[in-house]
mmCIF file with all atom_site columns, C-alpha atoms and ligand atoms in Angstrom:
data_model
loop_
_atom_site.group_PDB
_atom_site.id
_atom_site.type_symbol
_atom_site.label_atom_id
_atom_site.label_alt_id
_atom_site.label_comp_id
_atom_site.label_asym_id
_atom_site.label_entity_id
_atom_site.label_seq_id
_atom_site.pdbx_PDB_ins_code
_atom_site.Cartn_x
_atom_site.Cartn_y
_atom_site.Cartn_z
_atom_site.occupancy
_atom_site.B_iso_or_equiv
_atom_site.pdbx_formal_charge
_atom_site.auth_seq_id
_atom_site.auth_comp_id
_atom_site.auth_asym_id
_atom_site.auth_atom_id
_atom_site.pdbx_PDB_model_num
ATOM   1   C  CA  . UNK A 1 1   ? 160.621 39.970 -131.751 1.00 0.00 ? 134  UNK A CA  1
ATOM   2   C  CA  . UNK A 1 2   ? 157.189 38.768 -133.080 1.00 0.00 ? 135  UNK A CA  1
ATOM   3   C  CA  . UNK A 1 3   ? 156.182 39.431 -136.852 1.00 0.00 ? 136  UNK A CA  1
ATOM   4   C  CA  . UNK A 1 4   ? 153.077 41.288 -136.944 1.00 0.00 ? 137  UNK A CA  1
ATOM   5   C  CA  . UNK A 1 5   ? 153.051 39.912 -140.692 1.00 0.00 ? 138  UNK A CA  1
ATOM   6   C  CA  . UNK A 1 6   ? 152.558 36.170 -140.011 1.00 0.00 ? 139  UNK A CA  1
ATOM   7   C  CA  . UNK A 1 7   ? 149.274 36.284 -138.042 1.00 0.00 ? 140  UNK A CA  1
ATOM   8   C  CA  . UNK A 1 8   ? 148.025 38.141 -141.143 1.00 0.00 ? 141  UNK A CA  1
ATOM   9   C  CA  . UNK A 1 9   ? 145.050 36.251 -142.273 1.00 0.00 ? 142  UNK A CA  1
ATOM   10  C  CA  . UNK A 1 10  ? 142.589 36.196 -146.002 1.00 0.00 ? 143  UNK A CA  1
ATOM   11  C  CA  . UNK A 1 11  ? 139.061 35.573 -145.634 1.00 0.00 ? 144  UNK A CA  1
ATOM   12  C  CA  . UNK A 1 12  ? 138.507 32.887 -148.174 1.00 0.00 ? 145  UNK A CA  1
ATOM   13  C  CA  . UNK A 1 13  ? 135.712 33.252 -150.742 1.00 0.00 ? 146  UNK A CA  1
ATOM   14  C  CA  . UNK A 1 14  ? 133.677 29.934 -150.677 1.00 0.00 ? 147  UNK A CA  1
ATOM   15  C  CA  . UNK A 1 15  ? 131.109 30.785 -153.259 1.00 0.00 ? 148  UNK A CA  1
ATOM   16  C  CA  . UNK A 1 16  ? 131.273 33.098 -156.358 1.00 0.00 ? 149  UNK A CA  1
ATOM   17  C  CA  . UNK A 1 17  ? 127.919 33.503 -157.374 1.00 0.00 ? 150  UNK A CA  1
ATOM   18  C  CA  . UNK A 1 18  ? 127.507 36.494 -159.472 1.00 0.00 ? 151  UNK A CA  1
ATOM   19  C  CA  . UNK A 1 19  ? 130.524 39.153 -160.183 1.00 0.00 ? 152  UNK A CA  1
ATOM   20  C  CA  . UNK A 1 20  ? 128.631 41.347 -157.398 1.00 0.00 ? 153  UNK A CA  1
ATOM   21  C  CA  . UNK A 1 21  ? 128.307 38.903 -154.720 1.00 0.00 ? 154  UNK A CA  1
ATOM   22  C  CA  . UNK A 1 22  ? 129.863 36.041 -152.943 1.00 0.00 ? 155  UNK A CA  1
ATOM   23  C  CA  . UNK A 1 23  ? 129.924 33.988 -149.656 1.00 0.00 ? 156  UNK A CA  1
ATOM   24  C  CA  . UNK A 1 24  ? 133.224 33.304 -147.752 1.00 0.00 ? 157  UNK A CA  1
ATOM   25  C  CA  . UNK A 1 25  ? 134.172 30.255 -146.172 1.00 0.00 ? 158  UNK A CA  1
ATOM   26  C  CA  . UNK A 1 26  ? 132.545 31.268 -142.713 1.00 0.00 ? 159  UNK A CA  1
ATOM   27  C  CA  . UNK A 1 27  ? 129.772 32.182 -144.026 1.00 0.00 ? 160  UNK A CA  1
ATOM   28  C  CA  . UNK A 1 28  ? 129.522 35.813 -144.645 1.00 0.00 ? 161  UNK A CA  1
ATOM   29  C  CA  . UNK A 1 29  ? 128.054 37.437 -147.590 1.00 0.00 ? 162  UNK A CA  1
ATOM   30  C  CA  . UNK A 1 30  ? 130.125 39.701 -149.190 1.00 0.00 ? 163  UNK A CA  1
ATOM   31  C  CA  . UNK A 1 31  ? 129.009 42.047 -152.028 1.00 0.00 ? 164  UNK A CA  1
ATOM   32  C  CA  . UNK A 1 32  ? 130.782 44.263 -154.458 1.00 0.00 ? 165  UNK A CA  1
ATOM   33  C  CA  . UNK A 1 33  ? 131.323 47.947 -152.968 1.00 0.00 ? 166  UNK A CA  1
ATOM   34  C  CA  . UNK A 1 34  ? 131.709 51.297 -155.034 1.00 0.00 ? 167  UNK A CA  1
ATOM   35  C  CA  . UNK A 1 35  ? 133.779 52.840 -152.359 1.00 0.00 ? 168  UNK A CA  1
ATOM   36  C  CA  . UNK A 1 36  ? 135.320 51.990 -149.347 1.00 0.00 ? 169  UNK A CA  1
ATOM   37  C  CA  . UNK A 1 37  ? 136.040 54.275 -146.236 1.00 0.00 ? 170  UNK A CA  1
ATOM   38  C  CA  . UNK A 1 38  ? 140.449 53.710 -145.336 1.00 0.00 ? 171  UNK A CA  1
ATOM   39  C  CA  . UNK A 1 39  ? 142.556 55.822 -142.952 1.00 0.00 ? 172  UNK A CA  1
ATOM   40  C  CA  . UNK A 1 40  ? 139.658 58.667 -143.089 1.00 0.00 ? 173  UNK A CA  1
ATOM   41  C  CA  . UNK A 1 41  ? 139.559 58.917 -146.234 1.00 0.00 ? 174  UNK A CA  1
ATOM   42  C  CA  . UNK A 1 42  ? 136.904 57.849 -149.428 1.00 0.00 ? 175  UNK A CA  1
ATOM   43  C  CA  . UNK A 1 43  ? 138.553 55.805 -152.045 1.00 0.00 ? 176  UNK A CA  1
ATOM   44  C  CA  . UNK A 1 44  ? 137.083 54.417 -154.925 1.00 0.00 ? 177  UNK A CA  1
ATOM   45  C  CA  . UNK A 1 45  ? 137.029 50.594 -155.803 1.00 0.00 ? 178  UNK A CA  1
ATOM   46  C  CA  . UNK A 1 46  ? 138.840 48.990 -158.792 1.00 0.00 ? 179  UNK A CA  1
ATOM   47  C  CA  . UNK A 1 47  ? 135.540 47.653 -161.201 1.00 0.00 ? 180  UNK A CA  1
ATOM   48  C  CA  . UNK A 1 48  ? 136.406 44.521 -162.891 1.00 0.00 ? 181  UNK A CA  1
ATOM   49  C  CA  . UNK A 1 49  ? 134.057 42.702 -164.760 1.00 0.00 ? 182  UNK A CA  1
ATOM   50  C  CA  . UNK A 1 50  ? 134.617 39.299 -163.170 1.00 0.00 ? 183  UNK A CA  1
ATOM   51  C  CA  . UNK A 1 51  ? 135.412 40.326 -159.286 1.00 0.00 ? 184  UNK A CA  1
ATOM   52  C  CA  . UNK A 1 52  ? 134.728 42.761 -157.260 1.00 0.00 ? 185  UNK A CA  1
ATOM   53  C  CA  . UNK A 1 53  ? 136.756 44.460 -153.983 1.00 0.00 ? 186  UNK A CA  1
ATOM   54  C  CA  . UNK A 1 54  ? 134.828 44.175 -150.553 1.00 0.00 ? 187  UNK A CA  1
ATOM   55  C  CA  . UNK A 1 55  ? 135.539 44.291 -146.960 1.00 0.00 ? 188  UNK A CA  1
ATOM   56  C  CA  . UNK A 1 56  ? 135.912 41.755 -145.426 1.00 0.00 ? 189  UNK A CA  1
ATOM   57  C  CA  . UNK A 1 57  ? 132.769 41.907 -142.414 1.00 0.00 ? 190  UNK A CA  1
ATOM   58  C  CA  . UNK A 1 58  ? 133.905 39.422 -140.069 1.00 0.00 ? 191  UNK A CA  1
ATOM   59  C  CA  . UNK A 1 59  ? 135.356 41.885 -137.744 1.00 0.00 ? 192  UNK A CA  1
ATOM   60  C  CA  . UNK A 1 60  ? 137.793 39.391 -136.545 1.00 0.00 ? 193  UNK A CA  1
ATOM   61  C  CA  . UNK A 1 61  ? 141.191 40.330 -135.509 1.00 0.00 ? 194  UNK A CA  1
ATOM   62  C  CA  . UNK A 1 62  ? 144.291 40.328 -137.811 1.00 0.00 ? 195  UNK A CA  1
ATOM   63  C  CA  . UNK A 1 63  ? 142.060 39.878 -141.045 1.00 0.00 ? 196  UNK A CA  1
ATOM   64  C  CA  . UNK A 1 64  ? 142.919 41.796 -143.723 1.00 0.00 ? 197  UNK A CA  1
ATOM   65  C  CA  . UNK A 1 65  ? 139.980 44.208 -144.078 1.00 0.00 ? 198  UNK A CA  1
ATOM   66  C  CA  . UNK A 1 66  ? 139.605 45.030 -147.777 1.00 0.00 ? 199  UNK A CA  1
ATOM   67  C  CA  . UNK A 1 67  ? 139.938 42.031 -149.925 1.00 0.00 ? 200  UNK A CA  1
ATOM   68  C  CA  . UNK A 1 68  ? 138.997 40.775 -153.966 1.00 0.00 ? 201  UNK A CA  1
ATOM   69  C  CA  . UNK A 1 69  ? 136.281 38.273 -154.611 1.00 0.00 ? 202  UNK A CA  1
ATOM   70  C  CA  . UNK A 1 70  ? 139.565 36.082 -156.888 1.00 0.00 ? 203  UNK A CA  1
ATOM   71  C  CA  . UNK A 1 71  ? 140.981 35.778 -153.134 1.00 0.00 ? 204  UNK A CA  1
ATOM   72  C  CA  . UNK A 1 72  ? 143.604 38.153 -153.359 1.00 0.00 ? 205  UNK A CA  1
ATOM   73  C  CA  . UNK A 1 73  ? 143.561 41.382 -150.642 1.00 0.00 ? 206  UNK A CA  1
ATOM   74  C  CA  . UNK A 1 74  ? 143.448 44.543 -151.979 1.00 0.00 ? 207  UNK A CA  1
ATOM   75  C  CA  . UNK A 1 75  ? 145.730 47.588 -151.950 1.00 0.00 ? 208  UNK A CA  1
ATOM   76  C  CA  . UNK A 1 76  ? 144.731 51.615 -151.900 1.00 0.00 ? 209  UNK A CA  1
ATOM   77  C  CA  . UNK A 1 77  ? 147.323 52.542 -154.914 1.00 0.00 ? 210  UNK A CA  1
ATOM   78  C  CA  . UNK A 1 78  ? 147.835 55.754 -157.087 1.00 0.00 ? 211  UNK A CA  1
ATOM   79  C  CA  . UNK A 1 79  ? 147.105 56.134 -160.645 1.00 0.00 ? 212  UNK A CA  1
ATOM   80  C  CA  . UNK A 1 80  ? 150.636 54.649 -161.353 1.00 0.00 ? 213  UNK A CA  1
ATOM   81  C  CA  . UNK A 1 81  ? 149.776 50.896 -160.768 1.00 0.00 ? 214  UNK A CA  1
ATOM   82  C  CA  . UNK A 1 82  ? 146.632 50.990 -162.840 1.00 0.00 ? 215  UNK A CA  1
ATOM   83  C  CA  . UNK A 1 83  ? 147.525 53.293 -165.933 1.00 0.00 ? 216  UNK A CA  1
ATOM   84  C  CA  . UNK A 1 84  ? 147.266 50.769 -167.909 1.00 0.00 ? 217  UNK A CA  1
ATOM   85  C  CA  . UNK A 1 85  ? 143.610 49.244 -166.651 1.00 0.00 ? 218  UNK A CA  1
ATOM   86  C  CA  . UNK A 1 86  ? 142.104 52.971 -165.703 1.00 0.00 ? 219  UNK A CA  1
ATOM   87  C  CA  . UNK A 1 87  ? 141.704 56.382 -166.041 1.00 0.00 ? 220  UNK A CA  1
ATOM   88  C  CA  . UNK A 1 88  ? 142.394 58.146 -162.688 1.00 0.00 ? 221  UNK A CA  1
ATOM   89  C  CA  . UNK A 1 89  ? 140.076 58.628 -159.904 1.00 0.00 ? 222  UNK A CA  1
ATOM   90  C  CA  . UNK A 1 90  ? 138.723 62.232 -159.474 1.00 0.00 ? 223  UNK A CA  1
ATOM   91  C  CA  . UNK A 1 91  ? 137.693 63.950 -156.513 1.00 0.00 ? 224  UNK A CA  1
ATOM   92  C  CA  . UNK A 1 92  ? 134.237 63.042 -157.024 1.00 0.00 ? 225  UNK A CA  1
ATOM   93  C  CA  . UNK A 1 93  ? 134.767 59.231 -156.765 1.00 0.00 ? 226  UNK A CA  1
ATOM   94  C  CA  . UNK A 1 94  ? 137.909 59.475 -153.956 1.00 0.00 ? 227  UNK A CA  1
ATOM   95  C  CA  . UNK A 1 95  ? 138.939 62.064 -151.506 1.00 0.00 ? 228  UNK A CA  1
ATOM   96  C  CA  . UNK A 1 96  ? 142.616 61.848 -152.783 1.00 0.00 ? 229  UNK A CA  1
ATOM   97  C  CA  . UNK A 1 97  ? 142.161 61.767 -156.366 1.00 0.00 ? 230  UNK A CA  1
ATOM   98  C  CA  . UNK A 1 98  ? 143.975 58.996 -158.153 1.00 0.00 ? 231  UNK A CA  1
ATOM   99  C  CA  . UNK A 1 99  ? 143.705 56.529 -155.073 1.00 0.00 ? 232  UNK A CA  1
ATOM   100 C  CA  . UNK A 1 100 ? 141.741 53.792 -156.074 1.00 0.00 ? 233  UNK A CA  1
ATOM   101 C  CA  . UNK A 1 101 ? 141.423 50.061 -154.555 1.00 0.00 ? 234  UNK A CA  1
ATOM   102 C  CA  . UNK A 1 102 ? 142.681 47.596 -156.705 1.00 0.00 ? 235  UNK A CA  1
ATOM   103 C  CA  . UNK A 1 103 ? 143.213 43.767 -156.197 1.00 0.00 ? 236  UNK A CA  1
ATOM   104 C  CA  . UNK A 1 104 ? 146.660 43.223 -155.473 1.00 0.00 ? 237  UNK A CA  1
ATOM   105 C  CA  . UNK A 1 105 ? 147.571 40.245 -158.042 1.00 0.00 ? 238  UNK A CA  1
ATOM   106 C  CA  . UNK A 1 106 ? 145.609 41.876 -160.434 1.00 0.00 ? 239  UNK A CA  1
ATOM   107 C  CA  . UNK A 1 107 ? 148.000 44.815 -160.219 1.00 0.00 ? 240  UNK A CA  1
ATOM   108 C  CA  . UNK A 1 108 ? 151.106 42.928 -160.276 1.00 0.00 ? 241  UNK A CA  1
ATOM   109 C  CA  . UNK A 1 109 ? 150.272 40.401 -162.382 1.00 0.00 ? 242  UNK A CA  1
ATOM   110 C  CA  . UNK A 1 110 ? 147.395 41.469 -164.656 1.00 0.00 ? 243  UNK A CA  1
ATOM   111 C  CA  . UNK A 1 111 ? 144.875 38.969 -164.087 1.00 0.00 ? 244  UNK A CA  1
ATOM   112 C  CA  . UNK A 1 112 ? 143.139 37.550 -161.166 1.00 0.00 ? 245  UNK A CA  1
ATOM   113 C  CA  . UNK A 1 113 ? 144.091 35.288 -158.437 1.00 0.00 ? 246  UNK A CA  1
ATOM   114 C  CA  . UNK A 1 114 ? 142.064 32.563 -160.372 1.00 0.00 ? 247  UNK A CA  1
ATOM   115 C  CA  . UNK A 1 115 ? 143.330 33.671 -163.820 1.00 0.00 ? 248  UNK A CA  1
ATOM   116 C  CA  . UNK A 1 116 ? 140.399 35.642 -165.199 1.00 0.00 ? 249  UNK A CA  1
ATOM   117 C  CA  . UNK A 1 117 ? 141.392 39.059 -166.214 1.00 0.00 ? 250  UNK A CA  1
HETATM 118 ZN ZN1 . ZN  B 2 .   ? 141.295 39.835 -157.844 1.00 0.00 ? 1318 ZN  B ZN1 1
#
């Protein structure tokens, strides 16, 4: 049986140039978002000082749609996996309090794909 997993693909950020916006490798310009809309539902976006969670805006097929500036995708967690970083999300900032966005090496590794916390 095929893997859905494999054909998974990362847009790739090509240019970093402020901690709100960046460019990826084909050319799209990405900007930090506040929230992002995911299975119906508002959640709020992880705010780190040196990246920044978008969406990826290519539209093309099997990319992963919400994605870190450091490269890495990002996840829609509960307050569990960022305790330590965050106070939880309220109803005002997502429609299921405590969901929040968060890049996903950042969560399990504490810094950023590139290293930067
Ligand atoms: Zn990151």
């Amino acid at each position: 049986m095929d893997n859905p997993i494999k054909d998974i693909r990362f847009s790739v950020i090509r240019k970093h140039n402020s901690a709100n916006e960046a460019e990826t490798l084909d050319g799209y310009k990405v900007k930090r978002e506040k929230f992002l809309f995911f299975d119906d539902r508002l959640v709020h976006c992880a705010e780190y000082d040196s990246h920044f969670i978008y969406e990826d805006p290519s539209g093309k097929v099997n990319r992963w749609l919400q994605m870190c500036s450091c490269g890495s995708h990002a996840v829609c967690v509960g307050y569990n996996v960022y305790k330590k970083d965050a106070s939880p999300t309220t109803r005002a900032e997502s429609t299921a309090p405590g969901e929040m966005f968060v890049c996903w090496v950042h969560a399990t590794t504490g810094r950023h794909a590139d290293g930067s916390s």
